[in-house]
Short mmCIF file of C-alpha atoms in Angstrom, two decimals:
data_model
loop_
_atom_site.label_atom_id
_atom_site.label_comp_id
_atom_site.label_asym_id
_atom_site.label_seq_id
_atom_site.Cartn_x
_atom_site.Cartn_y
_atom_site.Cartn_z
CA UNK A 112 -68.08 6.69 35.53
CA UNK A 113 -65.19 9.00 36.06
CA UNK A 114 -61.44 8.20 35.57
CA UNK A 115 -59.05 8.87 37.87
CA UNK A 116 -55.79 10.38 36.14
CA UNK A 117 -56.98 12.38 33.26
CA UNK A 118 -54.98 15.40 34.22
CA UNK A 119 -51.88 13.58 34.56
CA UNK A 120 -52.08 11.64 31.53
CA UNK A 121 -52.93 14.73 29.58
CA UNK A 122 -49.87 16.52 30.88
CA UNK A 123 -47.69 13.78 29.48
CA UNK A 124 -49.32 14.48 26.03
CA UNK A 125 -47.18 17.05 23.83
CA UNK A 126 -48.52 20.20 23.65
CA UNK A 127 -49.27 20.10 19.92
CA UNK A 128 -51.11 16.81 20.01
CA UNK A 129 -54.03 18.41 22.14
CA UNK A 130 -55.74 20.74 19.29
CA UNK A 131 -54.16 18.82 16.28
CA UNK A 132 -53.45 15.24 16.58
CA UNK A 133 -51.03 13.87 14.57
CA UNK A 134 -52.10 11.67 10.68
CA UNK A 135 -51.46 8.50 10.83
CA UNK A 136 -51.38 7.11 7.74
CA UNK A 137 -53.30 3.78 6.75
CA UNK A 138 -51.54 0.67 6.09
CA UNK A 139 -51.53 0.81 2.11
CA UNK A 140 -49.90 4.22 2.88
CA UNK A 141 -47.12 2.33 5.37
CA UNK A 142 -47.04 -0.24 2.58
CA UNK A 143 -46.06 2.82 -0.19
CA UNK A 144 -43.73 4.34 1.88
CA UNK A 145 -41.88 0.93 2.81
CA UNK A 146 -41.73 0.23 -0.71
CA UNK A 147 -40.63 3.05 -2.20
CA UNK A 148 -36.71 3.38 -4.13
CA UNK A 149 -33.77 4.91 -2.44
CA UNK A 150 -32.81 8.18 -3.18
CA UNK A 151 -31.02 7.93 -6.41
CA UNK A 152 -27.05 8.16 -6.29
CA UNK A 153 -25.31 11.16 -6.45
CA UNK A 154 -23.78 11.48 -10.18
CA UNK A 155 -21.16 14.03 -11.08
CA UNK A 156 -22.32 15.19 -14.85
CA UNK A 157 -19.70 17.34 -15.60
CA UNK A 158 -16.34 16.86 -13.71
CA UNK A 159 -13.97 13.78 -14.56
CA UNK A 160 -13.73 10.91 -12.20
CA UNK A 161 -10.38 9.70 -12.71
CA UNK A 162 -9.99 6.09 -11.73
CA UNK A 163 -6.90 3.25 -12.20
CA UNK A 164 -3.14 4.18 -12.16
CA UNK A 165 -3.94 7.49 -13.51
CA UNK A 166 -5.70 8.27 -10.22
CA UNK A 167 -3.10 6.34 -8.20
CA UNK A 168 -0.35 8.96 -10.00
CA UNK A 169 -1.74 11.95 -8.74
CA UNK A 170 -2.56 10.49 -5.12
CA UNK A 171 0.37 9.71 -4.64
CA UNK A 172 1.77 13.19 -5.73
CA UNK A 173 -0.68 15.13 -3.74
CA UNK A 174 -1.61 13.61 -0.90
CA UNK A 175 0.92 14.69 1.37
CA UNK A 176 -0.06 18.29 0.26
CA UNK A 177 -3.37 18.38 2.83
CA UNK A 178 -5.98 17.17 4.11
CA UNK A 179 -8.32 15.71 1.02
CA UNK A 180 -12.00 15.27 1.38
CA UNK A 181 -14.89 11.86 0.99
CA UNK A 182 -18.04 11.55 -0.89
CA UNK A 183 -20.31 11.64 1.90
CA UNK A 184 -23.38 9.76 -0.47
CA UNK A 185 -22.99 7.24 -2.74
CA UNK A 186 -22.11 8.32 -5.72
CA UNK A 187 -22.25 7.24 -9.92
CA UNK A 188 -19.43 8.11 -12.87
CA UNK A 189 -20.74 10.99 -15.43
CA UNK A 190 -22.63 9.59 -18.41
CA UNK A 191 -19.43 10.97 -20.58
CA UNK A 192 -16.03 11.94 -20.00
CA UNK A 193 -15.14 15.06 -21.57
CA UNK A 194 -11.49 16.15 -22.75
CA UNK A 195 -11.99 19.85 -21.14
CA UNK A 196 -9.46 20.36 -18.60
CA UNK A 197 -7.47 17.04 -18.66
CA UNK A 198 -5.30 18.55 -21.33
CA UNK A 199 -2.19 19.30 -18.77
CA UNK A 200 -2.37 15.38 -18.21
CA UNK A 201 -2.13 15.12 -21.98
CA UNK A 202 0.77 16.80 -22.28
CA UNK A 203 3.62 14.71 -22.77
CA UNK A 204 5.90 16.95 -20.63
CA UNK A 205 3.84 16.54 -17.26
CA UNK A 206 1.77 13.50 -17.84
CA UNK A 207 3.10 10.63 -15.59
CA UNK A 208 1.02 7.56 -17.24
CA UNK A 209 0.94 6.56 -20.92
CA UNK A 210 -3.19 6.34 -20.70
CA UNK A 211 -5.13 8.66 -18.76
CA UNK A 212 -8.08 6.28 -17.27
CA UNK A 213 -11.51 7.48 -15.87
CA UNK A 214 -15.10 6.04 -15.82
CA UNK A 215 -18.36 6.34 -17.16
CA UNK A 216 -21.63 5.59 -16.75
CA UNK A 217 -22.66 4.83 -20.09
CA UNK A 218 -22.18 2.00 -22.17
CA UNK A 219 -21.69 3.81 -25.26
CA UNK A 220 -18.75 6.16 -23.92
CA UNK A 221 -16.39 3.73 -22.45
CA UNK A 222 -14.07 3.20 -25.32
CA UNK A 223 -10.39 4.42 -25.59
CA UNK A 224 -9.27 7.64 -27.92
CA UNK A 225 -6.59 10.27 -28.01
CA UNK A 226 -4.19 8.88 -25.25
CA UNK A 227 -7.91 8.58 -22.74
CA UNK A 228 -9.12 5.14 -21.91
CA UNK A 229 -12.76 5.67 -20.36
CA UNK A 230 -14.28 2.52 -18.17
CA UNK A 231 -17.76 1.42 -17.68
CA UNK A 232 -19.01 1.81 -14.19
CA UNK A 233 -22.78 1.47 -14.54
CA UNK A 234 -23.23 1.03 -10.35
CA UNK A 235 -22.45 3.56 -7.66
CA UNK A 236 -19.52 3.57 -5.57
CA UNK A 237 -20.21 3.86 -1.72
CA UNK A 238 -20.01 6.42 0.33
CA UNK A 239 -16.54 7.45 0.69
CA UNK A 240 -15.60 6.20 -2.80
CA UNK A 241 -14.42 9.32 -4.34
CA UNK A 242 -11.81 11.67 -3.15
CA UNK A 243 -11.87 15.17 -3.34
CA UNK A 244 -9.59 18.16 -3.57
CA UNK A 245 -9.11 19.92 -0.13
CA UNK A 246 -10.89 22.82 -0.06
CA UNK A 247 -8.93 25.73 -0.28
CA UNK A 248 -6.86 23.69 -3.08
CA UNK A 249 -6.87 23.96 -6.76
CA UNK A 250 -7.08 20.61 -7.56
CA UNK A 251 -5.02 17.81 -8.67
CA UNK A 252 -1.99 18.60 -10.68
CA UNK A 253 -3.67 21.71 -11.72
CA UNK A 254 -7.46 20.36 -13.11
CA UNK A 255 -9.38 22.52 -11.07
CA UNK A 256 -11.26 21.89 -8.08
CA UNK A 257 -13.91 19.96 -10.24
CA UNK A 258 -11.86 16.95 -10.53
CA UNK A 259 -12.38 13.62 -8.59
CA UNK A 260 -10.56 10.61 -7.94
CA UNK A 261 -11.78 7.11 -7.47
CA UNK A 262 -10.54 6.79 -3.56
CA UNK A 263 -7.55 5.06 -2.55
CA UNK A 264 -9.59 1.25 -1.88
CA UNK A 265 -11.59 1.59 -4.86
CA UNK A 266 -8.19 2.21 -7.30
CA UNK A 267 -5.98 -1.24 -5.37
CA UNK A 268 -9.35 -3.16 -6.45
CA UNK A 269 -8.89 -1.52 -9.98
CA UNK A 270 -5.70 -2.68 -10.69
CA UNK A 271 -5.49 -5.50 -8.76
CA UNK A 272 -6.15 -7.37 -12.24
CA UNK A 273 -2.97 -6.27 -13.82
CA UNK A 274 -0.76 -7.01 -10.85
CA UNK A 275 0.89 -10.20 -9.68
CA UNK A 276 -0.26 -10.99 -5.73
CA UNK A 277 3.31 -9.68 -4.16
CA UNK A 278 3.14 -6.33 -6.28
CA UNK A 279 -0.50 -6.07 -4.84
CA UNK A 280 0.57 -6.48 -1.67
CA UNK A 281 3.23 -4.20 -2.00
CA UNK A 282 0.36 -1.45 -3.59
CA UNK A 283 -1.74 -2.64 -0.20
CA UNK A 284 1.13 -1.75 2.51
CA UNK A 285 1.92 1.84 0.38
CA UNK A 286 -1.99 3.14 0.68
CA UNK A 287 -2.26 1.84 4.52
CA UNK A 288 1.68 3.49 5.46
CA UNK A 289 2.88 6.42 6.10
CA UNK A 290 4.64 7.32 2.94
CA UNK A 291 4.50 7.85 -0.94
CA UNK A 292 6.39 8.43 -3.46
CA UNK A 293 5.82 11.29 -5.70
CA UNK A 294 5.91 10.20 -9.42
CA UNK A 295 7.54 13.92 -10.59
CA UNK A 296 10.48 13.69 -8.56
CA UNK A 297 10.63 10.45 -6.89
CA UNK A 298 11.12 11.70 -3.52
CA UNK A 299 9.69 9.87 -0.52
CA UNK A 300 6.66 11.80 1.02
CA UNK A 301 5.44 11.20 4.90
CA UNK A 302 1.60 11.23 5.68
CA UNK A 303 -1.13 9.94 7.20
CA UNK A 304 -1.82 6.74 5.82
CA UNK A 305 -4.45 7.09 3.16
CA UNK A 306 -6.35 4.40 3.95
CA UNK A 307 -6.40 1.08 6.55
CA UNK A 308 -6.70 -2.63 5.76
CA UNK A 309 -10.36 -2.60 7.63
CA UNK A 310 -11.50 0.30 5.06
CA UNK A 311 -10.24 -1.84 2.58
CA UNK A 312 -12.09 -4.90 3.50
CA UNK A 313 -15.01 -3.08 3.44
CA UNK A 314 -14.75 -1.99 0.19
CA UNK A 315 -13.84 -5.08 -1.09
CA UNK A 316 -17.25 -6.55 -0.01
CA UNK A 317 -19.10 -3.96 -1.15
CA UNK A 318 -17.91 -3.48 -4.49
CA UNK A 319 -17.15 -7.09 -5.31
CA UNK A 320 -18.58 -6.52 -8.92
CA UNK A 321 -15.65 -4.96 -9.84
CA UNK A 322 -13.10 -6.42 -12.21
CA UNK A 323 -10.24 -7.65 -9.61
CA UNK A 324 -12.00 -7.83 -6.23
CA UNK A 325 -11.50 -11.62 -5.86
CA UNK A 326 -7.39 -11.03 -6.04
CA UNK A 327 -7.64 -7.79 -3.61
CA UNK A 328 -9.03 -9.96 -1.11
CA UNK A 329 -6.76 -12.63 -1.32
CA UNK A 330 -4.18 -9.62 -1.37
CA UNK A 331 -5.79 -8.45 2.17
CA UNK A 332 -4.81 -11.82 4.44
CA UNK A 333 -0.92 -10.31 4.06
CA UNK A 334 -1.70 -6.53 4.48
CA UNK A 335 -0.07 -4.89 7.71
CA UNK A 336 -0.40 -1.16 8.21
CA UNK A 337 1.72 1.67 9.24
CA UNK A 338 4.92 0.87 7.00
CA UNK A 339 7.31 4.17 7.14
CA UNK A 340 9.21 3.72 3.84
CA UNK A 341 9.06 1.50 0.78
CA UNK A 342 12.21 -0.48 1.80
CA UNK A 343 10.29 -1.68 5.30
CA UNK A 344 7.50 -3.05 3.30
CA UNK A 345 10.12 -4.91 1.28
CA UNK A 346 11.65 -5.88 4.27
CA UNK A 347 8.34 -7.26 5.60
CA UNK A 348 7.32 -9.12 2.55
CA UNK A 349 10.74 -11.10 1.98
CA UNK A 350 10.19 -12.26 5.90
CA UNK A 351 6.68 -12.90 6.22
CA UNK A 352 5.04 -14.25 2.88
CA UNK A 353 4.22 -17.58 3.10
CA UNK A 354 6.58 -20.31 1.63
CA UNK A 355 4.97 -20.55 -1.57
CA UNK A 356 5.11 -17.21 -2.66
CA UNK A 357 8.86 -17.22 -2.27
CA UNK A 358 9.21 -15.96 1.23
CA UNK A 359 9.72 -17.15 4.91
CA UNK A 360 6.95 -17.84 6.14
CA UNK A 361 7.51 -15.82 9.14
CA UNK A 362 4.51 -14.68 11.62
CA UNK A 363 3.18 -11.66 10.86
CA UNK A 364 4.40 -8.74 12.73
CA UNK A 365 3.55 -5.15 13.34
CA UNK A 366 4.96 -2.43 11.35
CA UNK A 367 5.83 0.61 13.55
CA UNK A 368 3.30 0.25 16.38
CA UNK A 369 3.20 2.62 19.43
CA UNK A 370 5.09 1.18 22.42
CA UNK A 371 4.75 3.17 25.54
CA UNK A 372 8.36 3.91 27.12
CA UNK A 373 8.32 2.30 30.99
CA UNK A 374 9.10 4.55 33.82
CA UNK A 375 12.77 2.69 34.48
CA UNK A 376 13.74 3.70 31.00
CA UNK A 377 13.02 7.49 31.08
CA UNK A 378 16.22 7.55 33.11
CA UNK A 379 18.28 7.95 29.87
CA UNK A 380 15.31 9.49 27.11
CA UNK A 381 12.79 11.95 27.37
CA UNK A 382 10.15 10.54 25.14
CA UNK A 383 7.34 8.80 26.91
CA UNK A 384 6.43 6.72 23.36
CA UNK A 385 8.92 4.74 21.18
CA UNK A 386 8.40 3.01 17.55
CA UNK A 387 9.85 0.01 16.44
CA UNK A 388 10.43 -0.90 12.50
CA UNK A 389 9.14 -4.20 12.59
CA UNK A 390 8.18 -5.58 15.77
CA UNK A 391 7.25 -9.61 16.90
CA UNK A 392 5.37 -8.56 20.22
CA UNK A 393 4.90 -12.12 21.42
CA UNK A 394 8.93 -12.74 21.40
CA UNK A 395 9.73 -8.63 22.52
CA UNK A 396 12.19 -8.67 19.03
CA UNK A 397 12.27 -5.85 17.14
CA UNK A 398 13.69 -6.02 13.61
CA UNK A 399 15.11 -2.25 12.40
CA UNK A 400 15.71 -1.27 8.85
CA UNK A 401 18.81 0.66 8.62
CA UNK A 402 19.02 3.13 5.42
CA UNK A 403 21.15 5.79 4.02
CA UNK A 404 18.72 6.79 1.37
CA UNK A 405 15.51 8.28 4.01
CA UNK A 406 17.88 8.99 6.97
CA UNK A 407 18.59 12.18 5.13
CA UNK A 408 20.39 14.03 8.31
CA UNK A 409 22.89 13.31 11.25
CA UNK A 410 20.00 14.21 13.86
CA UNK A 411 17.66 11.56 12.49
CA UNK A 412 20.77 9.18 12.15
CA UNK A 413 20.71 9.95 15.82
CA UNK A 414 17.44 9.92 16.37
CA UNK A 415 17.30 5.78 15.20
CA UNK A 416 20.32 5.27 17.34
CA UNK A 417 19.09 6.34 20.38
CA UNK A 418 16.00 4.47 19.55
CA UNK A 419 17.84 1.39 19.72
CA UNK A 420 19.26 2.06 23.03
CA UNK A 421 15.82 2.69 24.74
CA UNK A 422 14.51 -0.38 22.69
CA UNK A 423 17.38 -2.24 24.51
CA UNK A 424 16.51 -0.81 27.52
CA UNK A 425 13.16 -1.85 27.64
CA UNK A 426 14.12 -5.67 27.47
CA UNK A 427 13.50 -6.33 23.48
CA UNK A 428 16.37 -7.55 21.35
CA UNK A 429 16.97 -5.48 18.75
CA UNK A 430 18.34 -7.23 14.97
CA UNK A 431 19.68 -4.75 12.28
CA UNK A 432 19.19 -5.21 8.90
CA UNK A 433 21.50 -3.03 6.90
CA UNK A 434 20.35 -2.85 2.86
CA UNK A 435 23.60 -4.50 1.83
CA UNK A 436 22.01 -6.96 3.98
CA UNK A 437 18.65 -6.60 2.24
CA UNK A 438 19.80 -6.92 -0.91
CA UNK A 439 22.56 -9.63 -0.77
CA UNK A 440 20.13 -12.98 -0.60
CA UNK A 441 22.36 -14.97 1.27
CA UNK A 442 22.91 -12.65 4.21
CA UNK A 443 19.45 -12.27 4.89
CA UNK A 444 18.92 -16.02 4.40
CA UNK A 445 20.92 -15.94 7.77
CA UNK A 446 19.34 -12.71 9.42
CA UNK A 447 16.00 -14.98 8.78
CA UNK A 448 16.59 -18.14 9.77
CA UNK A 449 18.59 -15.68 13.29
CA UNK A 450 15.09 -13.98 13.80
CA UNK A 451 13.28 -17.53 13.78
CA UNK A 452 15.33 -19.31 16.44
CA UNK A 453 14.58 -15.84 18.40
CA UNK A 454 10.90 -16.52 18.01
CA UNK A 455 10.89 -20.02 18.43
CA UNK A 456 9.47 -20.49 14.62
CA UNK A 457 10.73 -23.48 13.01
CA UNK A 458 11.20 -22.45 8.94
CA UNK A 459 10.41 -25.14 6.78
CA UNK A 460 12.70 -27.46 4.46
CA UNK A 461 13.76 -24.68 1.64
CA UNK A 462 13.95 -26.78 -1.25
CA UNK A 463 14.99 -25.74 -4.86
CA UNK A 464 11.41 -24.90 -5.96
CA UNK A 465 11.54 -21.92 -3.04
CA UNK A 466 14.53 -20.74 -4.35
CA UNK A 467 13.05 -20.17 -7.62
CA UNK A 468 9.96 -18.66 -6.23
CA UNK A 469 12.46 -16.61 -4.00
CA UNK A 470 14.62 -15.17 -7.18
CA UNK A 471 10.94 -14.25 -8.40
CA UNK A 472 9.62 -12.51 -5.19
CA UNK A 473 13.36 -10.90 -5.21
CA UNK A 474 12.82 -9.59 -9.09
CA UNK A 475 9.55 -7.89 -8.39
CA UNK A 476 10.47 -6.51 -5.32
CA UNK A 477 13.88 -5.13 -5.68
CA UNK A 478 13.68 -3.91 -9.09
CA UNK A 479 16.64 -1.92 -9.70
CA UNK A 480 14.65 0.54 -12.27
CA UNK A 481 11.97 1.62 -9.52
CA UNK A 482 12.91 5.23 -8.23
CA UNK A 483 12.17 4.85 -4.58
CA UNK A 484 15.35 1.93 -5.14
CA UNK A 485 17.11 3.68 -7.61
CA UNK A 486 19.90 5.26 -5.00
CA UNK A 487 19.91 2.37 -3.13
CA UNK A 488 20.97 0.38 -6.04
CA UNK A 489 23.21 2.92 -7.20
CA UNK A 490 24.77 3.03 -3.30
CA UNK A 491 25.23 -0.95 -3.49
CA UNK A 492 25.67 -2.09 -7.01
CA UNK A 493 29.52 -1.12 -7.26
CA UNK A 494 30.48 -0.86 -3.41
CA UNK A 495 28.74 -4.34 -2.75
CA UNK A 496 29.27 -6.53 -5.40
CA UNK A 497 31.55 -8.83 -5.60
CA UNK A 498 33.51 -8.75 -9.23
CA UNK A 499 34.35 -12.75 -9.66
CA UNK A 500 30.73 -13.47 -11.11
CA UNK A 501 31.71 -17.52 -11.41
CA UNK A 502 32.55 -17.58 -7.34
CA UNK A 503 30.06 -15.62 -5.81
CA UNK A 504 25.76 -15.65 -5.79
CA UNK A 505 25.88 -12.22 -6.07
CA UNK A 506 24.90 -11.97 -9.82
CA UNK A 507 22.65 -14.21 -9.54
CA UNK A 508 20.30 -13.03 -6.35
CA UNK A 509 21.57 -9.44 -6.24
CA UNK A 510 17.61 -8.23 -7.18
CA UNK A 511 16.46 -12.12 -8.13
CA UNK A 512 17.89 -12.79 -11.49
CA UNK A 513 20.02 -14.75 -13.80
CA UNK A 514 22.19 -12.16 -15.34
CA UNK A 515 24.60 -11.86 -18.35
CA UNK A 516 27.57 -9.77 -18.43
CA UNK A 517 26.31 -7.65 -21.15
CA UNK A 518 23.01 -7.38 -18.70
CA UNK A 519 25.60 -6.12 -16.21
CA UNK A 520 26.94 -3.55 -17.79
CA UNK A 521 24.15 -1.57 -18.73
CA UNK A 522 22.98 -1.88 -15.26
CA UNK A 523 25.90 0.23 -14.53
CA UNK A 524 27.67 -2.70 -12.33
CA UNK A 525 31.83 -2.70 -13.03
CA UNK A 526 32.89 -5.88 -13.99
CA UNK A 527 35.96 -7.51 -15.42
CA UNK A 528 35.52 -8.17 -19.08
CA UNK A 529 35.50 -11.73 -20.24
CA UNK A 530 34.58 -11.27 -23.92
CA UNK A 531 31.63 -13.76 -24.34
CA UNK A 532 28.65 -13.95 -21.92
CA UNK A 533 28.04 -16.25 -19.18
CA UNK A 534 24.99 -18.92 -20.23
CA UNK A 535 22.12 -17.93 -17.47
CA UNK A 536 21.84 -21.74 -17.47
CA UNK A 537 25.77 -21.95 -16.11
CA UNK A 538 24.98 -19.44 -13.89
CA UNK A 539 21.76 -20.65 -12.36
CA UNK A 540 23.74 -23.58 -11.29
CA UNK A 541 26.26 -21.44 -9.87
CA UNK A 542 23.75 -20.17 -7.91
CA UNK A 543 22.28 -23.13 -6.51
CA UNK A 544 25.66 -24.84 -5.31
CA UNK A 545 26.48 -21.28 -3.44
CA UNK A 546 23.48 -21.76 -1.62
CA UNK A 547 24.16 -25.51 -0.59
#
């Protein structure tokens, strides 16, 4: 019998199957193979992996300094943390945190000695867990180009345990903006944002055995990315947290996005892209921050001008908030309840229990002693204020608190002298009939 074909069927054979076909292995073989563990995790024996607010510090000092590297393979703490070259964080005169944190692997290291707190980590992080040095650096803050840092999403899971949901927020918005600021100087940094709320999602999931994961995601539902200074995100979160965390309940917005100029409007600008602060899309209103403190020159006082006019141009209102604005709670009661009837949002019945949650938000938020607020307070406190503390609200929601003269003063804030103190209860009912 002879089969038609052979030739052809022969030629679609590769070459190297003809004299030496290939094994195939059995099926207990197939079974072995299927079976068999994963590669074991990469585990860095010898270098530090710094981890919590210590690794937090120096991200935020560095990462505007270039381009910083992933672990591209999953990846375990040493078994130890050693004290070699972590002694320039030790030093009082440099350090920046009054613990230095990293992890371990081993049970029997993670304890706390000499100013170094070490935490137990006995699973690996995922790929893309760690950060590394760029590398033509020398490290971070001078530990050599050994040293790694748990990555941005794995350090807002870390301490999402010791923060209150608005300060995690807050944390959330910093790591997926375009800005830091650096803990040596406190001066506002631009870069790429160091990580997005998808990345952060994803780590949440996967490293949900971590101490804090359940409040990081609850954190994630009020994340927005691309905020271009601290006092935006503050901005954002006194508009748009819901009503029970002390804001307004506003519908979440985007943060900077990319708006593409139309050809009508290049008539008076020659950019072809244009960036709103904070931007309802749905109602074309765009909401922009205006401050003293990151507007460092005339040009980009210019610059945010003329931004406004082509914003105008293009058919979307335009609202300024000014930080008096920002910082005075009734005036930005009204710029609020002025942006809803813009977007057709009806705010809710603001009873007394709101305001209290609102003088809370406004504490943690606008805390006076932060440094990326500290001019801004500074700019406002004496300029701003209003000195009859028994007329005005100012005292009372100028950053969220109740305040005593004596409190006053070593704020810095010029006030008349009464001789005794004001009762915070007297006050707090001040406050309450100057909001009525």
């Amino acid at each position: 019998m002879r089969l038609y074909g052979t030739r052809k069927v022969r030629a679609c054979i590769p070459a190297t199957w003809h004299a030496d076909p290939p094994e195939v292995p059995n099926r207990a073989a197939r079974r072995k193979a299927a079976w068999s563990p994963a590669p074991k995790p990469q585990a860095w024996h010898m270098s530090p992996l710094l981890s919590h607010t210590t690794a937090l510090s120096l991200m935020r000092e560095h990462w505007g300094d270039g381009a910083f590297r992933r672990s591209t393979r999953a990846t375990l703490p040493p078994e130890t943390l050693r004290r070699e070259g972590l002694d320039i964080l030790l030093d009082p005169a440099t350090r920046s945190d009054a613990t230095i944190h990293a992890l371990v692997s081993r049970k029997e290291h993670a304890r706390a000695c000499d100013g170094m707190q070490a935490h137990l980590a006995t699973r690996p992080f995922p790929a893309g867990g760690l950060v590394l040095p760029p590398p033509r650096a020398g490290g971070f803050h001078g530990l050599g180009p050994d040293a790694r840092l748990c990555s941005p999403e794995v350090v807002f899971i870390q301490v999402a345990a010791a923060l209150s949901l608005p300060e995690l927020v807050q944390l959330g918005m910093e790591l997926c903006g375009t800005y830091s600021v650096r803990p040596s100087d406190g001066s506002l940094v631009q870069h790429a944002p160091m990580t997005t709320p998808a990345r952060l999602g994803f780590f949440v999931e996967r490293c949900s055995w971590l101490r804090g994961s359940a409040a990081a995601r609850r954190a994630l539902a009020h994340i927005v990315a691309n905020s271009a200074s601290p006092m935006e995100t503050i901005l954002y979160l006194l508009l748009c947290l819901p009503i029970r965390l002390g804001g307004y309940g506003l519908p979440q917005v985007e943060l900077n996005p990319q708006l593409i100029v139309p050809t009508r409007t290049r008539a008076i600008t020659s950019k072809r892209t244009v960036f709103p602060d904070v931007y309802f899309r749905a109602s074309k209103l765009s909401v922009e921050y205006e401050s003293d403190k990151h507007h460092l020159t005339s040009e980009e006082y210019a610059r945010d001008s003329h931004r406004r006019t082509v914003l105008s141009h293009m058919g979307i209102h335009v609202l300024t908030v000014s930080r008096a604005e920002l910082f005075d709670a009734g005036l930005l009661d009204a710029t609020a309840h002025a942006i809803a009837r813009e977007i057709g949002h009806r705010l809710r019945r603001l009873d007394e229990g709101w305001r209290s949650r609102r003088r809370a938000l406004r504490k943690i938020l606008l805390n006076p002693y932060r440094p990326e607020l500290t001019s801004d307070v500074e700019g406002i406190s004496n300029a701003h204020l209003n000195r009859d503390l028994i007329e005005t609200s100012y005292v009372a929601d100028q950053w969220g608190n109740i305040i005593t003269l004596e409190e006053a003063r070593v704020l810095g804030i010029n006030l008349p002298s009464t001789g005794e103190p004001i009762e915070a209860e007297q006050l707090e009912a001040q406050f309450l009939d100057s909001l009525d």
